[in-house]
Structures are given as structure tokens and as C-alpha cells.
């Protein structure tokens, strides 16, 4: 009978007691055996290096079980590496934002997906709509309005302004709230107050600071 393949252990380096679980494969093929480690340091010590695909594990307990597969990649990650999750919630639990992911049933896998030219009928359908230069998805496909992005099958939260700032939605719960402007993320994106930044654009309070006069 075929021997059961076991996962190698970290034999090479001391690592911090940090629980940021990752699963790793030697190849990108989802059919290959995956091994789970407490963090990337432990995985590297077990021999999963540059030639391996290591993906962070979802740490959110309350995610729907339905499968709407997404594939995600961060700017800081290798251009050939991407990670797949059952849905956006599980991807978020692994540290990805929606604009770092594509919905496989709409755009294919990361390997298949290419930014498409905007067809004339979409341009006509969005004529007269306010123009806003956007980039959508991990490959930063350029769009000229929210209307265009929607017609090209992008969810609003999968797009940002070109400077990386998230789009904010009108949220009536923020009416009459604190009028102190805030700056969020490393891009120092400005919003009229923390409520708009959090409820409208999805930033955590820890990602924002009050704008100094």
C-alpha cells in the first residue's frame, strides 16, 4: 500500500509563538497535499520557501458555508502567487480586502483573468454618469466610473480610487455625527468623519486618525 505522506516539521529556525496560520503546498496545484503551520516562519523552517505556495488561513468563525470561490493576491505578494477561498468572507478572515480578490465565476482564475477593454454598449449605458477614475481587482483594471465597473462585473468594494482610497457610500446613520475629518490607511485617505470612514468605506477605527488642522 502507498505510504501516507506526512508534513515536514520546522527543524531549521526558532520562530515566534505567533498564531497566524498558513497552509502550504510545494506547487500551486490545489490537488497537491497541503500542510498547515502556526505561521510563515514555521512553514519556512519546514522547507516551504520561494518555490512553495503558502496561504493564510481564515480566522473568522462566522462565515457562510456557501461556495462562491474567490482568488486573491496582495501587491506585496509574488505576482505568480494567489490564494483561493470558498467565499469573500473567508478571504477577509485571511487578511484580504475585496479589491485584492476576483470572483472566479465572473472573472475566471487569476491566471485566466485579463483586464478587458470597455465595450461601446457599456460606455453608452454609463454616458452622463459622473466620471471617477477607479482601479478594480488585484490586477487594477482601470474604470472611468462606478457605473462602468458595475457593468464590467465588479462589485463596488472590489474597486478603489487610483490613489488606493476606498469608495464611500452615503450612510444615513452618519448624518449629524461628529464633523471631525479623518485620514485612513497609509494612503491617508480623507473622509468627512469616522462614521463615514467605517460604515461607508469599511475602515477600522485603528486604521484612521483625526485630520489635524
mmCIF file of C-alpha atoms in Angstrom:
data_model
loop_
_atom_site.group_PDB
_atom_site.id
_atom_site.type_symbol
_atom_site.label_atom_id
_atom_site.label_comp_id
_atom_site.label_asym_id
_atom_site.label_seq_id
_atom_site.Cartn_x
_atom_site.Cartn_y
_atom_site.Cartn_z
ATOM 1 C CA UNK A 1 0.000 0.000 0.000
ATOM 2 C CA UNK A 2 1.057 3.584 -0.628
ATOM 3 C CA UNK A 3 2.765 5.285 2.307
ATOM 4 C CA UNK A 4 0.884 8.197 3.840
ATOM 5 C CA UNK A 5 2.678 11.430 3.073
ATOM 6 C CA UNK A 6 3.379 13.439 6.222
ATOM 7 C CA UNK A 7 4.123 17.140 6.583
ATOM 8 C CA UNK A 8 7.706 18.114 7.438
ATOM 9 C CA UNK A 9 8.354 19.920 10.730
ATOM 10 C CA UNK A 10 10.356 23.059 11.338
ATOM 11 C CA UNK A 11 13.895 21.827 12.016
ATOM 12 C CA UNK A 12 15.833 24.904 10.939
ATOM 13 C CA UNK A 13 14.997 28.031 12.914
ATOM 14 C CA UNK A 14 13.446 29.362 16.125
ATOM 15 C CA UNK A 15 10.116 31.099 15.480
ATOM 16 C CA UNK A 16 7.871 33.412 17.497
ATOM 17 C CA UNK A 17 4.834 31.944 19.275
ATOM 18 C CA UNK A 18 2.575 33.722 16.831
ATOM 19 C CA UNK A 19 -0.681 32.188 15.610
ATOM 20 C CA UNK A 20 -1.170 33.399 12.030
ATOM 21 C CA UNK A 21 -1.852 30.039 10.462
ATOM 22 C CA UNK A 22 -0.854 29.270 6.890
ATOM 23 C CA UNK A 23 -1.358 26.275 4.614
ATOM 24 C CA UNK A 24 1.424 25.474 2.155
ATOM 25 C CA UNK A 25 1.928 23.386 -0.981
ATOM 26 C CA UNK A 26 5.074 22.790 -2.965
ATOM 27 C CA UNK A 27 3.142 23.575 -6.143
ATOM 28 C CA UNK A 28 0.157 25.783 -6.895
ATOM 29 C CA UNK A 29 -1.963 22.759 -7.859
ATOM 30 C CA UNK A 30 -4.925 22.636 -5.415
ATOM 31 C CA UNK A 31 -4.862 18.818 -5.665
ATOM 32 C CA UNK A 32 -1.415 18.664 -4.062
ATOM 33 C CA UNK A 33 -1.209 17.840 -0.366
ATOM 34 C CA UNK A 34 -1.289 20.915 1.851
ATOM 35 C CA UNK A 35 0.427 21.316 5.203
ATOM 36 C CA UNK A 36 -0.658 23.737 7.938
ATOM 37 C CA UNK A 37 1.686 25.685 10.220
ATOM 38 C CA UNK A 38 1.166 28.226 13.003
ATOM 39 C CA UNK A 39 2.876 30.957 10.998
ATOM 40 C CA UNK A 40 5.017 31.599 7.919
ATOM 41 C CA UNK A 41 8.259 31.327 9.910
ATOM 42 C CA UNK A 42 7.381 27.735 10.918
ATOM 43 C CA UNK A 43 6.489 26.933 7.294
ATOM 44 C CA UNK A 44 9.815 28.279 6.022
ATOM 45 C CA UNK A 45 11.650 26.275 8.675
ATOM 46 C CA UNK A 46 9.892 23.165 7.372
ATOM 47 C CA UNK A 47 11.221 23.770 3.889
ATOM 48 C CA UNK A 48 8.427 25.759 2.284
ATOM 49 C CA UNK A 49 10.360 28.577 0.702
ATOM 50 C CA UNK A 50 10.259 30.572 -2.515
ATOM 51 C CA UNK A 51 9.125 27.579 -4.538
ATOM 52 C CA UNK A 52 6.091 26.966 -2.324
ATOM 53 C CA UNK A 53 2.638 28.467 -2.224
ATOM 54 C CA UNK A 54 1.648 29.422 1.328
ATOM 55 C CA UNK A 55 -1.755 30.957 2.022
ATOM 56 C CA UNK A 56 -3.090 32.453 5.206
ATOM 57 C CA UNK A 57 -5.948 30.610 6.901
ATOM 58 C CA UNK A 58 -9.371 32.159 7.543
ATOM 59 C CA UNK A 59 -9.609 33.139 11.228
ATOM 60 C CA UNK A 60 -13.261 34.254 11.199
ATOM 61 C CA UNK A 61 -15.605 31.745 12.835
ATOM 62 C CA UNK A 62 -18.842 33.091 11.375
ATOM 63 C CA UNK A 63 -18.604 32.768 7.616
ATOM 64 C CA UNK A 64 -21.294 31.294 5.363
ATOM 65 C CA UNK A 65 -20.666 27.787 4.096
ATOM 66 C CA UNK A 66 -21.855 28.572 0.562
ATOM 67 C CA UNK A 67 -19.235 28.321 -2.154
ATOM 68 C CA UNK A 68 -18.647 31.394 -4.300
ATOM 69 C CA UNK A 69 -14.922 30.849 -4.919
ATOM 70 C CA UNK A 70 -12.584 33.818 -4.943
ATOM 71 C CA UNK A 71 -8.897 34.097 -5.741
ATOM 72 C CA UNK A 72 -6.828 36.765 -4.007
ATOM 73 C CA UNK A 73 -3.421 38.401 -4.185
ATOM 74 C CA UNK A 74 -1.795 41.328 -2.384
ATOM 75 C CA UNK A 75 0.516 43.877 -4.025
ATOM 76 C CA UNK A 76 3.271 42.743 -1.671
ATOM 77 C CA UNK A 77 2.988 39.110 -2.756
ATOM 78 C CA UNK A 78 4.704 37.384 -5.648
ATOM 79 C CA UNK A 79 2.895 38.090 -8.922
ATOM 80 C CA UNK A 80 2.701 34.353 -9.643
ATOM 81 C CA UNK A 81 1.169 33.527 -6.262
ATOM 82 C CA UNK A 82 -2.516 33.680 -5.445
ATOM 83 C CA UNK A 83 -4.729 32.077 -2.809
ATOM 84 C CA UNK A 84 -8.203 30.583 -3.220
ATOM 85 C CA UNK A 85 -11.045 30.694 -0.684
ATOM 86 C CA UNK A 86 -14.639 29.452 -0.705
ATOM 87 C CA UNK A 87 -16.075 32.995 -0.496
ATOM 88 C CA UNK A 88 -15.240 36.649 0.256
ATOM 89 C CA UNK A 89 -15.876 36.217 3.987
ATOM 90 C CA UNK A 90 -13.202 33.525 4.305
ATOM 91 C CA UNK A 91 -10.801 35.607 2.226
ATOM 92 C CA UNK A 92 -11.379 38.564 4.571
ATOM 93 C CA UNK A 93 -10.691 36.263 7.519
ATOM 94 C CA UNK A 94 -7.321 35.518 5.926
ATOM 95 C CA UNK A 95 -6.471 39.230 5.693
ATOM 96 C CA UNK A 96 -7.586 40.142 2.170
ATOM 97 C CA UNK A 97 -9.732 43.113 1.144
ATOM 98 C CA UNK A 98 -12.329 42.703 -1.606
ATOM 99 C CA UNK A 99 -10.283 44.784 -4.044
ATOM 100 C CA UNK A 100 -7.491 42.199 -3.699
ATOM 101 C CA UNK A 101 -9.767 39.379 -4.915
ATOM 102 C CA UNK A 102 -11.628 38.262 -8.021
ATOM 103 C CA UNK A 103 -14.854 36.260 -8.069
ATOM 104 C CA UNK A 104 -13.940 33.179 -10.091
ATOM 105 C CA UNK A 105 -17.372 32.650 -11.688
ATOM 106 C CA UNK A 106 -17.323 36.209 -13.067
ATOM 107 C CA UNK A 107 -13.681 36.742 -13.981
ATOM 108 C CA UNK A 108 -12.088 33.292 -14.050
ATOM 109 C CA UNK A 109 -8.957 32.383 -12.106
ATOM 110 C CA UNK A 110 -6.106 34.826 -11.596
ATOM 111 C CA UNK A 111 -4.138 33.032 -14.296
ATOM 112 C CA UNK A 112 -7.012 33.346 -16.775
ATOM 113 C CA UNK A 113 -8.132 36.859 -15.909
ATOM 114 C CA UNK A 114 -7.073 39.840 -18.013
ATOM 115 C CA UNK A 115 -8.355 43.408 -17.823
ATOM 116 C CA UNK A 116 -10.919 43.808 -20.595
ATOM 117 C CA UNK A 117 -11.441 46.727 -22.917
ATOM 118 C CA UNK A 118 -14.662 48.569 -22.071
ATOM 119 C CA UNK A 119 -17.189 47.831 -24.857
ATOM 120 C CA UNK A 120 -19.118 50.610 -26.574
ATOM 121 C CA UNK A 121 -22.507 49.464 -25.240
ATOM 122 C CA UNK A 122 -21.183 49.815 -21.661
ATOM 123 C CA UNK A 123 -19.824 53.286 -22.441
ATOM 124 C CA UNK A 124 -23.236 54.223 -23.859
ATOM 125 C CA UNK A 125 -25.092 52.793 -20.853
ATOM 126 C CA UNK A 126 -22.974 54.912 -18.481
ATOM 127 C CA UNK A 127 -22.999 58.100 -20.551
ATOM 128 C CA UNK A 128 -23.755 61.140 -18.413
ATOM 129 C CA UNK A 129 -22.748 59.366 -15.177
ATOM 130 C CA UNK A 130 -20.193 61.189 -13.006
ATOM 131 C CA UNK A 131 -16.675 60.138 -14.000
ATOM 132 C CA UNK A 132 -14.390 58.757 -11.294
ATOM 133 C CA UNK A 133 -11.067 57.117 -12.158
ATOM 134 C CA UNK A 134 -11.032 53.730 -10.475
ATOM 135 C CA UNK A 135 -8.959 50.561 -10.430
ATOM 136 C CA UNK A 136 -10.668 47.234 -9.737
ATOM 137 C CA UNK A 137 -9.385 43.868 -8.572
ATOM 138 C CA UNK A 138 -5.823 42.722 -7.849
ATOM 139 C CA UNK A 139 -4.749 43.457 -11.446
ATOM 140 C CA UNK A 140 -6.019 47.042 -11.047
ATOM 141 C CA UNK A 141 -8.243 47.134 -14.115
ATOM 142 C CA UNK A 142 -8.966 50.768 -14.967
ATOM 143 C CA UNK A 143 -12.589 52.004 -14.965
ATOM 144 C CA UNK A 144 -13.920 55.511 -15.503
ATOM 145 C CA UNK A 145 -16.966 55.331 -13.182
ATOM 146 C CA UNK A 146 -18.790 53.154 -10.676
ATOM 147 C CA UNK A 147 -21.394 52.533 -13.402
ATOM 148 C CA UNK A 148 -18.746 51.188 -15.770
ATOM 149 C CA UNK A 149 -17.229 49.000 -13.062
ATOM 150 C CA UNK A 150 -20.617 47.513 -12.215
ATOM 151 C CA UNK A 151 -21.335 46.752 -15.867
ATOM 152 C CA UNK A 152 -17.938 45.069 -16.128
ATOM 153 C CA UNK A 153 -19.000 42.733 -13.272
ATOM 154 C CA UNK A 154 -17.037 44.406 -10.486
ATOM 155 C CA UNK A 155 -18.528 44.785 -7.023
ATOM 156 C CA UNK A 156 -18.147 48.359 -5.707
ATOM 157 C CA UNK A 157 -15.930 47.135 -2.845
ATOM 158 C CA UNK A 158 -13.573 45.487 -5.331
ATOM 159 C CA UNK A 159 -12.609 48.931 -6.630
ATOM 160 C CA UNK A 160 -10.645 51.839 -5.198
ATOM 161 C CA UNK A 161 -9.667 55.254 -6.435
ATOM 162 C CA UNK A 162 -6.311 55.301 -8.234
ATOM 163 C CA UNK A 163 -4.574 56.505 -5.072
ATOM 164 C CA UNK A 164 -5.775 53.380 -3.250
ATOM 165 C CA UNK A 165 -8.555 55.093 -1.285
ATOM 166 C CA UNK A 166 -11.767 53.115 -0.872
ATOM 167 C CA UNK A 167 -15.073 54.403 -2.183
ATOM 168 C CA UNK A 168 -17.534 55.568 0.460
ATOM 169 C CA UNK A 169 -21.278 55.052 0.278
ATOM 170 C CA UNK A 170 -23.841 57.514 1.609
ATOM 171 C CA UNK A 171 -24.822 56.188 5.019
ATOM 172 C CA UNK A 172 -27.743 57.946 6.665
ATOM 173 C CA UNK A 173 -26.603 56.713 10.083
ATOM 174 C CA UNK A 174 -23.688 59.119 9.741
ATOM 175 C CA UNK A 175 -25.905 62.203 9.310
ATOM 176 C CA UNK A 176 -25.301 64.717 12.082
ATOM 177 C CA UNK A 177 -22.382 62.740 13.508
ATOM 178 C CA UNK A 178 -19.020 64.155 14.573
ATOM 179 C CA UNK A 179 -17.734 66.520 11.892
ATOM 180 C CA UNK A 180 -14.043 65.836 12.542
ATOM 181 C CA UNK A 181 -12.386 64.718 9.253
ATOM 182 C CA UNK A 182 -10.204 61.612 9.454
ATOM 183 C CA UNK A 183 -7.299 60.221 7.431
ATOM 184 C CA UNK A 184 -7.228 56.459 6.903
ATOM 185 C CA UNK A 185 -4.615 53.891 5.826
ATOM 186 C CA UNK A 186 -1.079 54.549 4.613
ATOM 187 C CA UNK A 187 -2.579 56.415 1.651
ATOM 188 C CA UNK A 188 -4.022 58.992 4.120
ATOM 189 C CA UNK A 189 -7.460 58.818 2.536
ATOM 190 C CA UNK A 190 -9.677 61.629 3.793
ATOM 191 C CA UNK A 191 -13.296 61.161 4.904
ATOM 192 C CA UNK A 192 -15.670 63.660 6.497
ATOM 193 C CA UNK A 193 -15.767 61.750 9.810
ATOM 194 C CA UNK A 194 -15.050 58.354 11.368
ATOM 195 C CA UNK A 195 -18.608 57.139 10.790
ATOM 196 C CA UNK A 196 -18.302 57.690 7.022
ATOM 197 C CA UNK A 197 -14.852 56.071 7.002
ATOM 198 C CA UNK A 198 -16.096 53.000 8.922
ATOM 199 C CA UNK A 199 -19.678 52.496 7.757
ATOM 200 C CA UNK A 200 -19.256 53.992 4.294
ATOM 201 C CA UNK A 201 -15.769 52.829 3.307
ATOM 202 C CA UNK A 202 -15.111 49.886 5.626
ATOM 203 C CA UNK A 203 -12.071 51.139 7.552
ATOM 204 C CA UNK A 204 -11.458 50.039 11.137
ATOM 205 C CA UNK A 205 -11.063 52.789 13.736
ATOM 206 C CA UNK A 206 -7.462 51.676 14.244
ATOM 207 C CA UNK A 207 -6.739 52.451 10.583
ATOM 208 C CA UNK A 208 -7.746 56.127 10.905
ATOM 209 C CA UNK A 209 -6.556 59.222 12.737
ATOM 210 C CA UNK A 210 -8.215 62.663 13.113
ATOM 211 C CA UNK A 211 -7.048 65.118 10.483
ATOM 212 C CA UNK A 212 -5.033 67.905 12.088
ATOM 213 C CA UNK A 213 -5.928 71.426 11.086
#
